[in-house]
Structure formats: C-alpha cells, structure tokens
Amino acid sequence: MKAVIFDLDGVIVFTDKFHYQAWKKAADDLGVYFDEEINNRLRGVSRMASLEIILERYEGEPLTERQKVEITEKKNETYRSLLSTMTPADVTGETRETLAEIRRRGYGIALGSSSKNARYILEQVGLTDAFDEISDGTMITHSKPDPEVFLTAAGLLGQDPADCLVVEDAEAGIDAGIAGGMKTAAIGDAVRCGKADYELTALSDLLGILV
Ligand code: BG6
Ligand code: MG
C-alpha cells in the first residue's frame, strides 16, 4: 500500500451526536419517529439519502422536492451551529499521532468523506494540514456505497486504487472501498459487517498494518 484514504465522521471525529440532534429536530418537526438505530443507518450516506431513510416512517402528505431541499437545508443549519462548537480538543492525541506517523512513514494521506461540511470540520479541529488531499461531498455526484469519493481521492493522490487503504466506520464506506478496488480497514460500527480486509479496535492499529 502507498496511500491511506480516511473517512471523516466516525473515524477522525465523532459528529454522529450532532447529526443525531439535527436530524431529530427535523424529524420532530415532521412528526416522524427517529432514534439512534435509524441514525446509525445514516453513516456514510449523503444528506438527501439520509432524509429519504428518515422519511421511510413518514405518513403525512407526500413532500415535494422543494420541501425536501428546505428540510435538508434547515437540518444543515442546525448541524453547522453544533459543529461550530468543535475545537482541536475534539480530536484525540492518538488520532493526531497516528496521522503524523503514517505521513512520516511515507504514505500519502487523503480524506474521502461524503460530507459537504468536511473542510469546515477539519478547520474547526485544526486537522486540514494532516491531509495531502481532500475528496468530499462537494466534489461528487454519487455518494457511498458508490466508490466515486474514494476514486477521486486516489486520483488526487496520483495513486492506483489497488495501492490505497480505505479506513471506514460505515458498511456503505467499506462497500465503496471494495467497489473501488481498494483495500479496506473497518473501525467501530463497520467491523460488524465482516467485509473489510482489516478490523481495527483503535486507529493506531493502522501502524501495525502500514509498516
Ligand atoms: C457522512 C456522514 O460523513 O456525511 C453521514 O457519515 C452524512 O451521516 C454525510 O449524512 C453527509 O454529511 P453533510 O455534512 O454533507 O450533511
Ligand atoms: Mg463515517
């Protein structure tokens, strides 16, 4: 392997709680049931696809595309105001040191995130410079499990996908890595799917793989 492509939410930072709070507010406004289990299904999935998952339990008048866009915009406003509270203290020393050591060992490092807020989050936590390249939700038309965001990252790094390791907490992200012809490492929730080449209990486990 020559490069590592990291997912952001659930791997580098833990923004699930903010997504949950913001979607919960949107769901309450719509009168739709929403819980942590449904929130788990939103991992790696785009904003609009997340709304469609939440709407599986919606029983009101069918919503127009315009209304759906308004709901996602409002959700994003709530989410961004929660993100504005993030600081460098929201990234563990282990994460910072692991990224720095991977760079020291000569691997390329990219972000491969479905989020359109990825750059904002990296700025908030002071990690923008830890990545050589950033591929995010603003640059793609197909979200995970489509491999587009990772193939874009590999292209930016100038690496063959087969030489890249994708690190993911979402099954959709592991599927995307496999579809892109990359090696995959699962952490957190993604370990359960049993599809990844490597299973991590901590991010620093990568240092035993990327020798
Ligand atoms: C992913 C999250 O990183 O980004 C998903 O895991 C989220 O839960 C997606 O829906 C899109 O995020 P954003 O910030 O563009 O709404
Ligand atoms: Mg994730």
mmCIF file of C-alpha atoms and ligand atoms in Angstrom:
data_model
loop_
_atom_site.group_PDB
_atom_site.id
_atom_site.type_symbol
_atom_site.label_atom_id
_atom_site.label_comp_id
_atom_site.label_asym_id
_atom_site.label_seq_id
_atom_site.Cartn_x
_atom_site.Cartn_y
_atom_site.Cartn_z
ATOM 1 C CA MET A 1 0.000 0.000 0.000
ATOM 2 C CA LYS A 2 1.125 3.510 -0.820
ATOM 3 C CA ALA A 3 -1.680 5.697 0.495
ATOM 4 C CA VAL A 4 -4.450 5.806 3.057
ATOM 5 C CA ILE A 5 -7.877 7.336 2.478
ATOM 6 C CA PHE A 6 -9.721 8.179 5.667
ATOM 7 C CA ASP A 7 -13.418 8.650 6.127
ATOM 8 C CA LEU A 8 -14.063 11.615 8.443
ATOM 9 C CA ASP A 9 -17.257 11.244 10.504
ATOM 10 C CA GLY A 10 -16.888 8.282 12.856
ATOM 11 C CA VAL A 11 -13.190 7.726 12.054
ATOM 12 C CA ILE A 12 -11.347 11.009 12.663
ATOM 13 C CA VAL A 13 -14.079 12.930 14.502
ATOM 14 C CA PHE A 14 -17.290 11.859 16.207
ATOM 15 C CA THR A 15 -20.013 14.014 14.747
ATOM 16 C CA ASP A 16 -22.761 11.339 14.969
ATOM 17 C CA LYS A 17 -24.214 13.030 18.038
ATOM 18 C CA PHE A 18 -24.546 16.311 16.119
ATOM 19 C CA HIS A 19 -26.105 14.597 13.099
ATOM 20 C CA TYR A 20 -28.478 12.851 15.511
ATOM 21 C CA GLN A 21 -29.518 16.070 17.263
ATOM 22 C CA ALA A 22 -30.012 17.935 13.982
ATOM 23 C CA TRP A 23 -31.970 15.099 12.312
ATOM 24 C CA LYS A 24 -34.013 14.546 15.486
ATOM 25 C CA LYS A 25 -35.155 18.166 15.337
ATOM 26 C CA ALA A 26 -36.058 17.791 11.638
ATOM 27 C CA ALA A 27 -37.904 14.512 12.339
ATOM 28 C CA ASP A 28 -39.796 16.052 15.279
ATOM 29 C CA ASP A 29 -40.895 18.947 13.047
ATOM 30 C CA LEU A 30 -42.219 16.365 10.552
ATOM 31 C CA GLY A 31 -43.798 14.225 13.276
ATOM 32 C CA VAL A 32 -41.654 11.227 12.271
ATOM 33 C CA TYR A 33 -40.203 8.690 14.690
ATOM 34 C CA PHE A 34 -36.396 8.801 14.797
ATOM 35 C CA ASP A 35 -33.931 7.052 17.071
ATOM 36 C CA GLU A 36 -30.224 6.169 17.407
ATOM 37 C CA GLU A 37 -30.713 2.957 15.422
ATOM 38 C CA ILE A 38 -32.097 4.863 12.422
ATOM 39 C CA ASN A 39 -29.286 7.396 12.906
ATOM 40 C CA ASN A 40 -26.773 4.538 12.561
ATOM 41 C CA ARG A 41 -28.161 3.792 9.099
ATOM 42 C CA LEU A 42 -27.219 7.332 8.025
ATOM 43 C CA ARG A 43 -23.482 6.672 8.362
ATOM 44 C CA GLY A 44 -21.658 7.448 5.125
ATOM 45 C CA VAL A 45 -24.921 8.234 3.355
ATOM 46 C CA SER A 46 -25.467 11.636 1.674
ATOM 47 C CA ARG A 47 -27.669 14.298 3.235
ATOM 48 C CA MET A 48 -30.589 13.794 0.833
ATOM 49 C CA ALA A 49 -30.334 9.985 1.008
ATOM 50 C CA SER A 50 -30.380 10.343 4.821
ATOM 51 C CA LEU A 51 -33.649 12.275 4.611
ATOM 52 C CA GLU A 52 -35.141 9.521 2.436
ATOM 53 C CA ILE A 53 -34.243 6.948 5.118
ATOM 54 C CA ILE A 54 -35.911 9.115 7.792
ATOM 55 C CA LEU A 55 -38.988 9.523 5.592
ATOM 56 C CA GLU A 56 -39.498 5.735 5.448
ATOM 57 C CA ARG A 57 -41.667 6.239 8.561
ATOM 58 C CA TYR A 58 -43.368 9.419 7.362
ATOM 59 C CA GLU A 59 -47.122 9.132 6.967
ATOM 60 C CA GLY A 60 -48.098 12.725 6.098
ATOM 61 C CA GLU A 61 -48.844 14.334 2.741
ATOM 62 C CA PRO A 62 -46.154 13.463 0.145
ATOM 63 C CA LEU A 63 -43.371 16.052 0.208
ATOM 64 C CA THR A 64 -42.276 17.934 -2.900
ATOM 65 C CA GLU A 65 -38.595 18.012 -3.918
ATOM 66 C CA ARG A 66 -38.544 21.691 -2.892
ATOM 67 C CA GLN A 67 -39.817 20.823 0.610
ATOM 68 C CA LYS A 68 -37.184 18.089 0.911
ATOM 69 C CA VAL A 69 -34.455 20.550 -0.029
ATOM 70 C CA GLU A 70 -35.781 23.001 2.583
ATOM 71 C CA ILE A 71 -35.745 20.289 5.265
ATOM 72 C CA THR A 72 -32.146 19.320 4.467
ATOM 73 C CA GLU A 73 -31.060 22.971 4.420
ATOM 74 C CA LYS A 74 -32.636 23.565 7.818
ATOM 75 C CA LYS A 75 -31.077 20.386 9.175
ATOM 76 C CA ASN A 76 -27.700 21.556 7.911
ATOM 77 C CA GLU A 77 -28.084 24.937 9.652
ATOM 78 C CA THR A 78 -28.710 23.157 12.957
ATOM 79 C CA TYR A 79 -25.815 20.772 12.265
ATOM 80 C CA ARG A 80 -23.384 23.590 11.417
ATOM 81 C CA SER A 81 -24.257 25.521 14.540
ATOM 82 C CA LEU A 82 -23.388 22.372 16.523
ATOM 83 C CA LEU A 83 -20.163 21.928 14.501
ATOM 84 C CA SER A 84 -19.183 25.500 15.390
ATOM 85 C CA THR A 85 -18.646 24.311 18.983
ATOM 86 C CA MET A 86 -15.914 21.863 17.863
ATOM 87 C CA THR A 87 -12.293 22.649 18.725
ATOM 88 C CA PRO A 88 -8.914 20.873 18.357
ATOM 89 C CA ALA A 89 -9.733 19.154 21.669
ATOM 90 C CA ASP A 90 -12.307 17.077 19.748
ATOM 91 C CA VAL A 91 -9.525 15.087 18.063
ATOM 92 C CA THR A 92 -7.671 12.602 20.228
ATOM 93 C CA GLY A 93 -3.899 12.641 20.594
ATOM 94 C CA GLU A 94 -3.931 9.069 19.275
ATOM 95 C CA THR A 95 -5.591 10.208 16.032
ATOM 96 C CA ARG A 96 -3.173 13.112 15.515
ATOM 97 C CA GLU A 97 -0.144 10.938 16.255
ATOM 98 C CA THR A 98 -1.359 8.113 14.009
ATOM 99 C CA LEU A 99 -1.846 10.508 11.068
ATOM 100 C CA ALA A 100 1.578 12.078 11.670
ATOM 101 C CA GLU A 101 3.323 8.706 11.899
ATOM 102 C CA ILE A 102 1.652 7.433 8.700
ATOM 103 C CA ARG A 103 2.957 10.544 6.948
ATOM 104 C CA ARG A 104 6.435 10.033 8.435
ATOM 105 C CA ARG A 105 6.415 6.504 7.016
ATOM 106 C CA GLY A 106 5.935 7.991 3.541
ATOM 107 C CA TYR A 107 2.314 7.129 2.784
ATOM 108 C CA GLY A 108 0.029 9.594 1.024
ATOM 109 C CA ILE A 109 -2.943 10.648 3.143
ATOM 110 C CA ALA A 110 -6.324 11.733 1.815
ATOM 111 C CA LEU A 111 -9.754 12.382 3.189
ATOM 112 C CA GLY A 112 -12.662 10.605 1.489
ATOM 113 C CA SER A 113 -15.849 11.932 3.068
ATOM 114 C CA SER A 114 -19.454 12.138 1.829
ATOM 115 C CA SER A 115 -19.867 15.303 3.878
ATOM 116 C CA LYS A 116 -20.188 18.736 2.325
ATOM 117 C CA ASN A 117 -19.040 20.076 5.707
ATOM 118 C CA ALA A 118 -15.758 18.126 5.703
ATOM 119 C CA ARG A 119 -13.462 21.132 5.161
ATOM 120 C CA TYR A 120 -15.278 23.134 7.804
ATOM 121 C CA ILE A 121 -14.926 20.278 10.319
ATOM 122 C CA LEU A 122 -11.197 19.873 9.562
ATOM 123 C CA GLU A 123 -10.687 23.603 10.087
ATOM 124 C CA GLN A 124 -12.608 23.565 13.373
ATOM 125 C CA VAL A 125 -10.448 20.769 14.772
ATOM 126 C CA GLY A 126 -7.184 22.020 13.222
ATOM 127 C CA LEU A 127 -6.510 18.989 11.031
ATOM 128 C CA THR A 128 -6.596 20.409 7.493
ATOM 129 C CA ASP A 129 -2.816 20.138 7.132
ATOM 130 C CA ALA A 130 -2.753 16.482 8.207
ATOM 131 C CA PHE A 131 -4.167 15.525 4.783
ATOM 132 C CA ASP A 132 -2.348 15.763 1.457
ATOM 133 C CA GLU A 133 -5.638 15.753 -0.451
ATOM 134 C CA ILE A 134 -9.307 16.183 0.362
ATOM 135 C CA SER A 135 -12.149 14.498 -1.517
ATOM 136 C CA ASP A 136 -15.553 15.369 -0.089
ATOM 137 C CA GLY A 137 -19.288 15.598 -0.686
ATOM 138 C CA THR A 138 -18.931 18.830 -2.657
ATOM 139 C CA MET A 139 -16.913 17.047 -5.359
ATOM 140 C CA ILE A 140 -19.054 14.006 -6.130
ATOM 141 C CA THR A 141 -22.387 13.136 -7.672
ATOM 142 C CA HIS A 142 -22.696 9.609 -6.234
ATOM 143 C CA SER A 143 -22.345 9.007 -2.538
ATOM 144 C CA LYS A 144 -21.090 5.823 -0.792
ATOM 145 C CA PRO A 145 -21.547 2.874 -1.435
ATOM 146 C CA ASP A 146 -20.545 4.261 -4.849
ATOM 147 C CA PRO A 147 -16.713 4.446 -4.929
ATOM 148 C CA GLU A 148 -16.621 7.941 -6.510
ATOM 149 C CA VAL A 149 -15.388 9.811 -3.413
ATOM 150 C CA PHE A 150 -12.528 7.319 -2.892
ATOM 151 C CA LEU A 151 -11.596 7.118 -6.584
ATOM 152 C CA THR A 152 -11.461 10.923 -6.589
ATOM 153 C CA ALA A 153 -9.157 10.796 -3.552
ATOM 154 C CA ALA A 154 -6.879 8.201 -5.207
ATOM 155 C CA GLY A 155 -6.776 10.354 -8.360
ATOM 156 C CA LEU A 156 -5.823 13.462 -6.353
ATOM 157 C CA LEU A 157 -3.060 11.471 -4.641
ATOM 158 C CA GLY A 158 -1.897 10.149 -8.024
ATOM 159 C CA GLN A 159 -2.179 6.569 -6.759
ATOM 160 C CA ASP A 160 -3.586 3.389 -8.221
ATOM 161 C CA PRO A 161 -6.748 2.461 -6.218
ATOM 162 C CA ALA A 162 -5.257 -1.002 -5.626
ATOM 163 C CA ASP A 163 -2.442 0.666 -3.673
ATOM 164 C CA CYS A 164 -4.840 2.543 -1.369
ATOM 165 C CA LEU A 165 -6.245 1.530 2.008
ATOM 166 C CA VAL A 166 -9.674 2.932 2.894
ATOM 167 C CA VAL A 167 -10.459 3.403 6.606
ATOM 168 C CA GLU A 168 -14.179 3.422 7.344
ATOM 169 C CA ASP A 169 -16.760 3.196 10.150
ATOM 170 C CA ALA A 170 -19.718 2.625 7.786
ATOM 171 C CA GLU A 171 -20.704 -0.510 5.893
ATOM 172 C CA ALA A 172 -21.590 1.756 2.935
ATOM 173 C CA GLY A 173 -17.993 3.024 3.070
ATOM 174 C CA ILE A 174 -16.474 -0.477 3.153
ATOM 175 C CA ASP A 175 -18.684 -1.394 0.170
ATOM 176 C CA ALA A 176 -17.443 1.765 -1.604
ATOM 177 C CA GLY A 177 -13.802 0.862 -0.958
ATOM 178 C CA ILE A 178 -14.319 -2.686 -2.246
ATOM 179 C CA ALA A 179 -16.188 -1.381 -5.322
ATOM 180 C CA GLY A 180 -13.240 0.956 -5.974
ATOM 181 C CA GLY A 181 -10.768 -1.941 -5.898
ATOM 182 C CA MET A 182 -9.112 -0.720 -2.708
ATOM 183 C CA LYS A 183 -8.054 -2.477 0.473
ATOM 184 C CA THR A 184 -10.364 -1.714 3.404
ATOM 185 C CA ALA A 185 -9.993 -1.325 7.156
ATOM 186 C CA ALA A 186 -13.112 -1.236 9.335
ATOM 187 C CA ILE A 187 -13.373 0.555 12.661
ATOM 188 C CA GLY A 188 -16.335 0.949 15.015
ATOM 189 C CA ASP A 189 -19.725 0.066 13.559
ATOM 190 C CA ALA A 190 -18.280 -1.185 10.220
ATOM 191 C CA VAL A 191 -16.481 -4.080 11.927
ATOM 192 C CA ARG A 192 -19.871 -5.819 12.307
ATOM 193 C CA CYS A 193 -20.343 -6.195 8.538
ATOM 194 C CA GLY A 194 -17.342 -8.546 8.357
ATOM 195 C CA LYS A 195 -16.412 -7.440 4.824
ATOM 196 C CA ALA A 196 -13.209 -5.487 5.449
ATOM 197 C CA ASP A 197 -9.662 -6.749 4.878
ATOM 198 C CA TYR A 198 -8.636 -5.440 8.303
ATOM 199 C CA GLU A 199 -10.591 -4.842 11.504
ATOM 200 C CA LEU A 200 -9.327 -2.146 13.852
ATOM 201 C CA THR A 201 -10.101 -1.699 17.516
ATOM 202 C CA ALA A 202 -8.218 1.611 17.568
ATOM 203 C CA LEU A 203 -6.974 3.907 14.805
ATOM 204 C CA SER A 204 -3.381 3.339 15.931
ATOM 205 C CA ASP A 205 -3.781 -0.345 14.892
ATOM 206 C CA LEU A 206 -3.057 1.028 11.406
ATOM 207 C CA LEU A 207 0.573 1.412 12.417
ATOM 208 C CA GLY A 208 0.812 -2.383 12.622
ATOM 209 C CA ILE A 209 -0.576 -2.702 9.060
ATOM 210 C CA LEU A 210 1.279 0.132 7.346
ATOM 211 C CA VAL A 211 4.796 -0.961 8.141
HETATM 212 C C1 BG6 B 1 -21.061 11.462 6.200
HETATM 213 C C2 BG6 B 1 -21.873 11.041 7.387
HETATM 214 O O1 BG6 B 1 -19.743 11.644 6.549
HETATM 215 O O2 BG6 B 1 -21.572 12.670 5.649
HETATM 216 C C3 BG6 B 1 -23.332 10.957 7.015
HETATM 217 O O3 BG6 B 1 -21.425 9.775 7.850
HETATM 218 C C4 BG6 B 1 -23.798 12.269 6.428
HETATM 219 O O4 BG6 B 1 -24.103 10.624 8.148
HETATM 220 C C5 BG6 B 1 -22.931 12.629 5.232
HETATM 221 O O5 BG6 B 1 -25.169 12.190 6.014
HETATM 222 C C6 BG6 B 1 -23.300 13.968 4.608
HETATM 223 O O6 BG6 B 1 -22.960 14.985 5.504
HETATM 224 P P1 BG6 B 1 -23.236 16.517 5.288
HETATM 225 O O7 BG6 B 1 -22.308 17.183 6.273
HETATM 226 O O8 BG6 B 1 -22.897 16.861 3.877
HETATM 227 O O9 BG6 B 1 -24.673 16.748 5.593
HETATM 228 MG MG MG B 2 -18.160 7.641 8.688
#
